[in-house]
CSV table of C-alpha atoms in Angstrom, one decimal:
chain,number,residue,atom,x,y,z
A,12,UNK,CA,121.7,147.8,93.2
A,13,UNK,CA,125.1,147.2,92.4
A,14,UNK,CA,125.1,148.2,89.0
A,15,UNK,CA,126.4,152.0,90.8
A,16,UNK,CA,129.5,151.6,90.8
A,17,UNK,CA,130.8,152.0,94.5
A,18,UNK,CA,132.6,154.9,95.8
A,19,UNK,CA,135.9,153.2,96.5
A,20,UNK,CA,138.2,151.0,94.8
A,21,UNK,CA,139.2,149.6,98.4
A,22,UNK,CA,135.1,148.4,98.9
A,23,UNK,CA,135.2,147.1,94.8
A,24,UNK,CA,138.3,145.1,96.0
A,25,UNK,CA,136.9,143.0,99.0
A,26,UNK,CA,132.9,143.2,97.0
A,27,UNK,CA,135.4,141.2,94.5
A,28,UNK,CA,137.1,139.3,96.4
A,29,UNK,CA,134.1,138.5,99.1
A,30,UNK,CA,131.6,137.6,96.0
A,31,UNK,CA,134.3,134.8,94.8
A,32,UNK,CA,132.8,132.5,98.1
A,33,UNK,CA,130.1,130.0,96.6
A,34,UNK,CA,126.5,131.5,97.4
A,35,UNK,CA,127.8,134.9,98.7
A,36,UNK,CA,126.5,137.5,96.0
A,37,UNK,CA,127.6,141.0,95.4
A,38,UNK,CA,125.2,142.3,97.8
A,39,UNK,CA,125.2,139.7,100.6
A,40,UNK,CA,129.5,140.7,99.9
A,41,UNK,CA,128.6,144.3,100.0
A,42,UNK,CA,126.5,143.7,103.4
A,43,UNK,CA,128.8,142.1,105.3
A,44,UNK,CA,131.7,143.9,104.7
A,45,UNK,CA,129.8,147.4,106.1
A,46,UNK,CA,128.9,145.0,108.7
A,47,UNK,CA,132.5,144.8,109.8
A,48,UNK,CA,132.9,148.5,108.8
A,49,UNK,CA,130.5,149.6,111.4
A,50,UNK,CA,132.7,147.4,113.9
A,51,UNK,CA,135.9,149.1,116.4
A,52,UNK,CA,138.6,148.7,114.1
A,53,UNK,CA,140.4,146.4,115.9
A,54,UNK,CA,137.5,144.0,115.4
A,55,UNK,CA,137.4,145.2,112.2
A,56,UNK,CA,140.8,143.4,111.4
A,57,UNK,CA,140.8,140.4,113.0
A,58,UNK,CA,138.6,138.6,109.8
A,59,UNK,CA,141.0,140.1,106.9
A,60,UNK,CA,144.4,139.1,109.5
A,61,UNK,CA,143.4,135.4,110.4
A,62,UNK,CA,142.5,134.8,107.1
A,63,UNK,CA,145.8,136.1,105.7
A,64,UNK,CA,147.3,134.1,108.4
A,65,UNK,CA,145.3,131.1,107.9
A,66,UNK,CA,145.9,130.4,103.8
A,67,UNK,CA,149.7,131.6,104.9
A,68,UNK,CA,150.4,129.3,107.4
A,69,UNK,CA,148.1,126.7,107.2
A,70,UNK,CA,149.5,122.8,107.2
A,71,UNK,CA,148.4,119.6,105.4
A,72,UNK,CA,149.7,115.9,107.2
A,73,UNK,CA,152.0,115.0,105.6
A,74,UNK,CA,150.5,111.3,105.7
A,75,UNK,CA,146.2,111.8,105.7
A,76,UNK,CA,146.3,115.7,104.5
A,77,UNK,CA,144.3,116.5,107.0
A,78,UNK,CA,144.3,120.4,108.2
A,79,UNK,CA,146.4,120.3,111.1
A,80,UNK,CA,149.5,122.9,113.2
A,81,UNK,CA,152.1,119.7,113.2
A,82,UNK,CA,153.9,117.7,110.8
A,83,UNK,CA,151.1,115.1,111.2
A,84,UNK,CA,147.7,115.6,112.2
A,85,UNK,CA,146.9,114.3,115.3
A,86,UNK,CA,144.6,111.5,114.0
A,87,UNK,CA,147.2,110.1,112.5
A,88,UNK,CA,149.7,110.5,115.8
A,89,UNK,CA,147.8,108.7,118.1
A,90,UNK,CA,148.5,104.9,118.5
A,91,UNK,CA,145.2,104.0,120.2
A,92,UNK,CA,144.0,104.0,116.5
A,93,UNK,CA,143.5,101.7,113.5
A,94,UNK,CA,145.7,102.3,111.2
A,95,UNK,CA,145.0,99.5,109.1
A,96,UNK,CA,141.1,101.5,108.1
A,97,UNK,CA,142.1,104.2,106.1
A,98,UNK,CA,138.0,106.0,106.2
A,99,UNK,CA,138.2,108.1,102.3
A,100,UNK,CA,136.9,111.6,102.9
A,101,UNK,CA,136.3,114.6,101.0
A,102,UNK,CA,136.8,117.3,103.3
A,103,UNK,CA,137.5,117.7,106.8
A,104,UNK,CA,134.4,118.1,107.5
A,105,UNK,CA,132.6,115.0,106.1
A,106,UNK,CA,135.3,114.0,108.7
A,107,UNK,CA,134.2,115.7,111.6
A,108,UNK,CA,130.7,114.5,110.7
A,109,UNK,CA,132.4,111.2,111.0
A,110,UNK,CA,134.4,112.1,114.5
A,111,UNK,CA,131.5,113.1,116.1
A,112,UNK,CA,129.5,110.1,115.6
A,113,UNK,CA,131.9,108.7,117.8
A,114,UNK,CA,131.8,105.3,116.0
A,115,UNK,CA,135.2,105.0,113.8
A,116,UNK,CA,138.6,104.5,115.4
A,117,UNK,CA,140.6,104.4,112.2
A,118,UNK,CA,142.1,106.4,110.3
A,119,UNK,CA,141.0,109.1,107.1
A,120,UNK,CA,142.6,110.0,104.1
A,121,UNK,CA,141.8,113.5,103.2
A,122,UNK,CA,140.7,114.0,99.2
A,123,UNK,CA,140.4,118.1,99.6
A,124,UNK,CA,137.6,117.4,96.7
A,125,UNK,CA,136.1,114.9,94.8
A,126,UNK,CA,135.9,114.8,91.0
A,127,UNK,CA,133.8,116.9,89.0
A,128,UNK,CA,134.7,117.5,85.1
A,129,UNK,CA,131.3,121.1,85.6
A,130,UNK,CA,133.7,122.5,88.2
A,131,UNK,CA,137.8,121.4,86.4
A,132,UNK,CA,138.2,119.3,88.7
A,133,UNK,CA,140.2,116.2,88.1
A,134,UNK,CA,141.8,113.2,90.1
A,135,UNK,CA,145.3,115.5,89.9
A,136,UNK,CA,143.4,118.0,91.7
A,137,UNK,CA,143.4,115.7,94.7
A,138,UNK,CA,145.3,113.5,96.8
A,139,UNK,CA,145.1,110.4,95.2
A,140,UNK,CA,149.0,109.9,94.1
A,141,UNK,CA,149.8,110.1,98.3
A,142,UNK,CA,146.9,107.4,99.0
A,143,UNK,CA,148.6,105.4,96.4
A,144,UNK,CA,151.7,105.4,98.8
A,145,UNK,CA,149.9,105.0,101.3
A,146,UNK,CA,148.3,101.9,100.2
A,147,UNK,CA,152.3,100.7,99.3
A,148,UNK,CA,153.5,102.0,102.8
A,149,UNK,CA,150.8,101.2,105.1
A,150,UNK,CA,149.3,97.9,103.6
A,151,UNK,CA,145.6,98.8,105.6
A,152,UNK,CA,143.5,96.0,105.5
A,153,UNK,CA,140.3,98.2,104.6
A,154,UNK,CA,139.9,101.4,102.8
A,155,UNK,CA,136.3,102.6,103.5
A,156,UNK,CA,134.3,105.1,100.7
A,157,UNK,CA,132.9,107.9,102.7
A,158,UNK,CA,131.9,110.1,99.3
A,159,UNK,CA,129.2,111.9,99.2
A,160,UNK,CA,126.4,110.5,97.6
A,161,UNK,CA,126.2,112.4,94.5
A,162,UNK,CA,126.7,112.2,91.0
A,163,UNK,CA,130.0,113.7,91.3
A,164,UNK,CA,131.0,111.5,94.5
A,165,UNK,CA,130.5,108.2,92.6
A,166,UNK,CA,132.6,109.1,90.2
A,167,UNK,CA,135.1,109.6,92.5
A,168,UNK,CA,134.2,105.8,94.0
A,169,UNK,CA,134.9,104.1,90.9
A,170,UNK,CA,137.5,106.0,89.8
A,171,UNK,CA,139.3,104.8,92.9
A,172,UNK,CA,138.1,101.5,93.0
A,173,UNK,CA,139.8,100.9,89.8
A,174,UNK,CA,143.1,102.3,90.9
A,175,UNK,CA,143.1,100.6,94.2
A,176,UNK,CA,141.2,97.2,93.4
A,177,UNK,CA,143.4,94.2,94.0
A,178,UNK,CA,146.0,96.1,96.0
A,179,UNK,CA,143.6,96.1,99.2
A,180,UNK,CA,141.7,93.1,100.8
A,181,UNK,CA,138.9,95.0,101.6
A,182,UNK,CA,137.2,97.9,100.0
A,183,UNK,CA,134.1,99.4,101.4
A,184,UNK,CA,131.3,102.2,101.1
A,185,UNK,CA,129.4,103.8,103.8
A,186,UNK,CA,125.7,102.2,103.9
A,187,UNK,CA,122.4,103.3,102.1
A,188,UNK,CA,119.4,103.2,103.1
A,189,UNK,CA,117.1,105.2,104.9
A,190,UNK,CA,118.2,107.9,107.3
A,191,UNK,CA,116.7,107.8,110.9
A,192,UNK,CA,113.3,109.6,111.3
A,193,UNK,CA,112.5,108.5,107.2
A,194,UNK,CA,109.0,107.5,106.8
A,195,UNK,CA,108.9,105.4,103.9
A,196,UNK,CA,106.1,106.7,102.0
A,197,UNK,CA,107.9,109.8,101.7
A,198,UNK,CA,111.7,108.5,101.4
A,199,UNK,CA,113.4,109.0,97.2
A,200,UNK,CA,112.6,105.8,94.7
A,201,UNK,CA,116.1,105.2,94.6
A,202,UNK,CA,117.1,105.1,98.3
A,203,UNK,CA,113.9,102.9,99.4
A,204,UNK,CA,115.1,100.5,96.5
A,205,UNK,CA,118.7,99.8,97.8
A,206,UNK,CA,117.3,99.8,101.0
A,207,UNK,CA,114.9,96.9,100.0
A,208,UNK,CA,118.0,95.4,98.0
A,209,UNK,CA,120.5,95.6,100.8
A,210,UNK,CA,117.9,95.0,103.9
A,211,UNK,CA,119.8,93.8,106.5
A,212,UNK,CA,119.5,90.2,108.5
A,213,UNK,CA,116.7,91.2,111.4
A,214,UNK,CA,119.3,89.0,114.0
A,215,UNK,CA,122.5,91.2,112.9
A,216,UNK,CA,121.0,94.4,113.4
B,11,UNK,CA,129.4,118.5,112.5
B,12,UNK,CA,131.1,122.0,114.8
B,13,UNK,CA,130.4,120.2,117.8
B,14,UNK,CA,133.6,118.6,117.2
B,15,UNK,CA,136.9,120.7,118.0
B,16,UNK,CA,138.5,122.1,115.0
B,17,UNK,CA,142.0,120.2,114.1
B,18,UNK,CA,143.5,123.7,113.9
B,19,UNK,CA,143.6,127.0,115.9
B,20,UNK,CA,144.5,128.9,112.4
B,21,UNK,CA,141.9,127.3,111.2
B,22,UNK,CA,139.5,127.8,114.5
B,23,UNK,CA,140.1,131.9,114.2
B,24,UNK,CA,139.4,132.3,110.7
B,25,UNK,CA,136.1,130.0,111.4
B,26,UNK,CA,135.4,132.7,114.6
B,27,UNK,CA,135.7,135.6,112.8
B,28,UNK,CA,133.7,135.2,109.9
B,29,UNK,CA,130.7,133.5,111.4
B,30,UNK,CA,130.3,136.5,113.7
B,31,UNK,CA,129.2,138.0,109.9
B,32,UNK,CA,125.7,138.5,109.8
B,33,UNK,CA,123.4,135.4,108.5
B,34,UNK,CA,126.6,133.5,108.6
B,35,UNK,CA,126.6,130.8,110.7
B,36,UNK,CA,129.7,128.5,111.8
B,37,UNK,CA,128.8,125.2,109.7
B,38,UNK,CA,128.4,128.2,106.4
B,39,UNK,CA,131.4,130.1,107.8
B,40,UNK,CA,134.0,126.6,107.5
B,41,UNK,CA,132.6,125.5,104.1
B,42,UNK,CA,133.8,129.1,102.7
B,43,UNK,CA,137.5,129.0,104.5
B,44,UNK,CA,137.8,125.5,103.0
B,45,UNK,CA,136.5,126.4,99.8
B,46,UNK,CA,138.4,129.4,99.6
B,47,UNK,CA,141.9,126.7,100.9
B,48,UNK,CA,141.2,124.5,97.9
B,49,UNK,CA,142.0,127.9,95.2
B,50,UNK,CA,145.9,129.0,94.2
B,51,UNK,CA,147.6,130.0,97.6
B,52,UNK,CA,147.9,133.8,95.7
B,53,UNK,CA,143.9,133.8,94.7
B,54,UNK,CA,143.3,132.4,98.4
B,55,UNK,CA,145.1,135.4,99.7
B,56,UNK,CA,143.5,138.2,98.2
B,57,UNK,CA,140.3,138.3,100.4
B,58,UNK,CA,142.5,138.3,103.4
B,59,UNK,CA,144.5,141.5,102.3
B,60,UNK,CA,142.0,143.3,100.3
B,61,UNK,CA,140.1,143.0,104.4
B,62,UNK,CA,142.7,144.1,105.9
B,63,UNK,CA,143.7,146.8,103.2
B,64,UNK,CA,139.9,148.1,103.6
B,65,UNK,CA,139.9,148.6,107.3
B,66,UNK,CA,143.3,150.4,107.4
B,67,UNK,CA,142.2,152.5,104.7
B,68,UNK,CA,139.1,153.1,104.4
B,69,UNK,CA,138.2,157.0,104.2
B,70,UNK,CA,134.7,157.9,105.4
B,71,UNK,CA,134.2,161.7,103.3
B,72,UNK,CA,134.5,164.9,105.6
B,73,UNK,CA,131.1,166.5,105.0
B,74,UNK,CA,128.5,163.7,103.9
B,75,UNK,CA,130.5,160.4,105.9
B,76,UNK,CA,130.0,158.3,102.1
B,77,UNK,CA,132.2,156.4,101.7
B,78,UNK,CA,135.5,158.0,99.4
B,79,UNK,CA,139.0,157.5,98.9
B,80,UNK,CA,139.7,161.3,99.0
B,81,UNK,CA,138.6,164.0,101.6
B,82,UNK,CA,135.6,164.5,100.3
B,83,UNK,CA,133.5,162.3,97.9
B,84,UNK,CA,132.6,162.6,94.0
B,85,UNK,CA,128.7,163.7,95.2
B,86,UNK,CA,130.0,166.2,97.5
B,87,UNK,CA,132.7,168.1,95.7
B,88,UNK,CA,130.0,168.4,92.0
B,89,UNK,CA,128.8,171.3,91.8
B,90,UNK,CA,126.6,170.5,89.4
B,91,UNK,CA,124.9,168.5,91.6
B,92,UNK,CA,122.2,170.7,94.3
B,93,UNK,CA,124.0,171.3,97.7
B,94,UNK,CA,121.0,173.1,99.1
B,95,UNK,CA,119.3,169.5,99.7
B,96,UNK,CA,120.6,166.7,101.7
B,97,UNK,CA,119.3,163.2,101.4
B,98,UNK,CA,119.8,161.1,104.7
B,99,UNK,CA,120.5,158.0,104.2
B,100,UNK,CA,121.6,154.8,106.4
B,101,UNK,CA,124.1,153.7,104.6
B,102,UNK,CA,125.7,153.2,101.5
B,103,UNK,CA,123.5,150.9,100.2
B,104,UNK,CA,121.1,153.1,99.8
B,105,UNK,CA,122.6,156.0,98.9
B,106,UNK,CA,123.2,153.8,95.5
B,107,UNK,CA,120.0,152.2,95.0
B,108,UNK,CA,118.9,156.3,95.1
B,109,UNK,CA,121.6,157.2,92.8
B,110,UNK,CA,120.4,154.5,90.4
B,111,UNK,CA,117.4,155.5,89.9
B,112,UNK,CA,118.8,158.6,88.4
B,113,UNK,CA,116.2,160.5,89.4
B,114,UNK,CA,117.9,163.2,91.8
B,115,UNK,CA,120.4,165.6,92.1
B,116,UNK,CA,121.3,166.3,95.6
B,117,UNK,CA,124.0,165.1,98.3
B,118,UNK,CA,123.4,162.8,101.1
B,119,UNK,CA,124.2,162.0,104.7
B,120,UNK,CA,125.5,159.3,104.9
B,121,UNK,CA,124.2,157.5,109.1
B,122,UNK,CA,125.9,155.2,109.0
B,123,UNK,CA,122.8,152.7,110.4
B,124,UNK,CA,120.3,153.5,112.7
B,125,UNK,CA,118.4,154.1,116.2
B,126,UNK,CA,117.7,150.5,117.6
B,127,UNK,CA,118.2,149.7,121.3
B,128,UNK,CA,118.3,146.5,120.4
B,129,UNK,CA,121.1,145.9,118.6
B,130,UNK,CA,122.9,148.9,121.1
B,131,UNK,CA,122.8,151.5,119.0
B,132,UNK,CA,121.8,154.7,119.8
B,133,UNK,CA,122.4,158.2,118.6
B,134,UNK,CA,125.9,158.5,119.6
B,135,UNK,CA,126.5,156.2,117.1
B,136,UNK,CA,125.2,157.8,114.2
B,137,UNK,CA,126.7,160.9,112.0
B,138,UNK,CA,124.1,163.4,113.4
B,139,UNK,CA,126.6,165.6,115.5
B,140,UNK,CA,128.2,165.5,112.2
B,141,UNK,CA,124.7,166.1,110.3
B,142,UNK,CA,124.1,169.1,113.3
B,143,UNK,CA,126.8,171.0,111.7
B,144,UNK,CA,126.1,171.2,107.9
B,145,UNK,CA,123.1,172.5,108.8
B,146,UNK,CA,124.9,175.6,110.5
B,147,UNK,CA,127.3,175.8,107.9
B,148,UNK,CA,125.5,175.2,104.8
B,149,UNK,CA,122.0,176.2,106.0
B,150,UNK,CA,119.9,174.1,103.0
B,151,UNK,CA,116.8,174.4,102.2
B,152,UNK,CA,115.5,171.1,101.9
B,153,UNK,CA,116.3,167.5,104.5
B,154,UNK,CA,114.6,164.7,102.9
B,155,UNK,CA,114.5,162.1,105.1
B,156,UNK,CA,115.1,158.4,103.3
B,157,UNK,CA,115.3,155.7,106.0
B,158,UNK,CA,113.7,152.4,106.2
B,159,UNK,CA,110.0,151.6,106.4
B,160,UNK,CA,110.7,149.7,109.8
B,161,UNK,CA,110.3,150.6,113.7
B,162,UNK,CA,113.2,151.7,113.7
B,163,UNK,CA,113.7,153.9,111.1
B,164,UNK,CA,110.2,156.0,112.3
B,165,UNK,CA,112.4,156.4,115.2
B,166,UNK,CA,114.8,157.4,113.8
B,167,UNK,CA,112.8,159.8,111.5
B,168,UNK,CA,111.4,160.7,115.2
B,169,UNK,CA,114.1,161.1,116.5
B,170,UNK,CA,115.9,163.3,113.8
B,171,UNK,CA,112.6,165.3,113.2
B,172,UNK,CA,113.2,166.9,116.8
B,173,UNK,CA,116.5,168.3,116.5
B,174,UNK,CA,116.2,169.5,113.3
B,175,UNK,CA,112.3,171.0,113.6
B,176,UNK,CA,112.7,174.7,112.8
B,177,UNK,CA,116.4,174.7,111.3
B,178,UNK,CA,115.1,174.7,107.5
B,179,UNK,CA,112.1,175.4,106.3
B,180,UNK,CA,111.0,172.0,104.4
B,181,UNK,CA,111.7,168.2,105.7
B,182,UNK,CA,110.6,166.0,103.7
B,183,UNK,CA,109.8,161.7,103.8
B,184,UNK,CA,109.8,159.1,101.4
B,185,UNK,CA,106.3,158.8,99.8
B,186,UNK,CA,104.5,155.6,100.9
B,187,UNK,CA,102.0,153.6,99.0
B,188,UNK,CA,102.0,150.8,96.8
B,189,UNK,CA,105.1,149.8,94.9
B,190,UNK,CA,105.2,149.5,90.8
B,191,UNK,CA,102.9,146.0,89.8
B,192,UNK,CA,101.4,145.5,93.5
B,193,UNK,CA,98.4,144.3,93.3
B,194,UNK,CA,95.9,146.0,96.0
B,195,UNK,CA,94.2,142.5,97.3
B,196,UNK,CA,97.5,141.5,98.1
B,197,UNK,CA,99.0,144.8,99.8
B,198,UNK,CA,98.6,145.3,103.3
B,199,UNK,CA,96.9,146.8,105.0
B,200,UNK,CA,98.9,150.0,106.3
B,201,UNK,CA,100.4,150.0,102.8
B,202,UNK,CA,96.9,150.6,101.0
B,203,UNK,CA,95.5,152.7,104.5
B,204,UNK,CA,98.6,155.3,103.3
B,205,UNK,CA,98.1,155.5,99.7
B,206,UNK,CA,94.3,156.0,100.2
B,207,UNK,CA,95.2,158.7,102.9
B,208,UNK,CA,98.1,160.5,100.8
B,209,UNK,CA,96.5,160.0,97.7
B,210,UNK,CA,98.0,162.2,94.4
B,211,UNK,CA,95.1,164.5,92.2
B,212,UNK,CA,95.4,162.1,89.1
B,213,UNK,CA,95.9,165.4,87.5
B,214,UNK,CA,99.1,166.4,88.8
B,215,UNK,CA,100.4,162.6,88.8
């Protein structure tokens, strides 16, 4: 369909930009943009304007690299939280997911990605330098790695561990095992194997 | 995940606007926007800017309502095309699909939607008035309805037919039947039934 040239350069450019987003192809981009064009002009303008404003005015917390509107984010400036425990996450979606559990009262460090050579993301693209500075200044008791359980997540875990080992007393990572509601027969071998190896004492669980 | 409040109003607004697009939920919107924020600022700005520019500067062909950068679109201003045949389509995606077949040399009329009471789209929201004016001025020999084969498409066909009947000698609609590569046993009953009723003389096909 999109083999045929679009009838307007403006449309072509918008479709090109939209289809650079992950999982959005040219057909989908055109569909979304045509939907936008059918709206009232003042409503249709809001998406572009809010994106431009966001990219121009976005601030990252100078402590943990969370997105914020202030110099320091709400979590880092909350004195009721435990500033001696730092949870390292890939991006703010994971931070929000952990906040939603209401099981964590420490602070965070947002890496802004994970090491992925295929996508051209190396350690230098992440906020690892900032994390190392925090270790010097804040002397945390514990660092928790809360990274994805993927090849890239494990690579990042490994790299961070090598950098941090010896500087912090306690380095932990999220437990791996069966998910809530999992049936054993459908669990993958790696997960089931690890949940056996790292089985928990029934008295303490 | 998104139950938890986003840590920035700017981000909240961008996610809200993005998730108004069809098929984009809040989780997806946040993922797309975080992807954008990981890019270089000058690249990240392009999406918002191109959307704003598109919505502000978009032109519709004054003849057929196709998207164009000029007063009249390339198709309407092409004297090599048959201006006595008008093909009525829902939007420019369908126009592009027909152009790709290279089987059509007439002109188009872009409705900008189809009648869909559920979505709040009535005849007044479409370019039907413009089409009626064209019939007066251009006196076409044939109008082809090339609308979706859905309930909404059929409703629009019916409405247009009632408006146009008597004003144009020939009113046609796209043939319905088996698709290229279809196997009879898997075709739905309506399609197979119509392909029987409207069977084509073997000599002429």
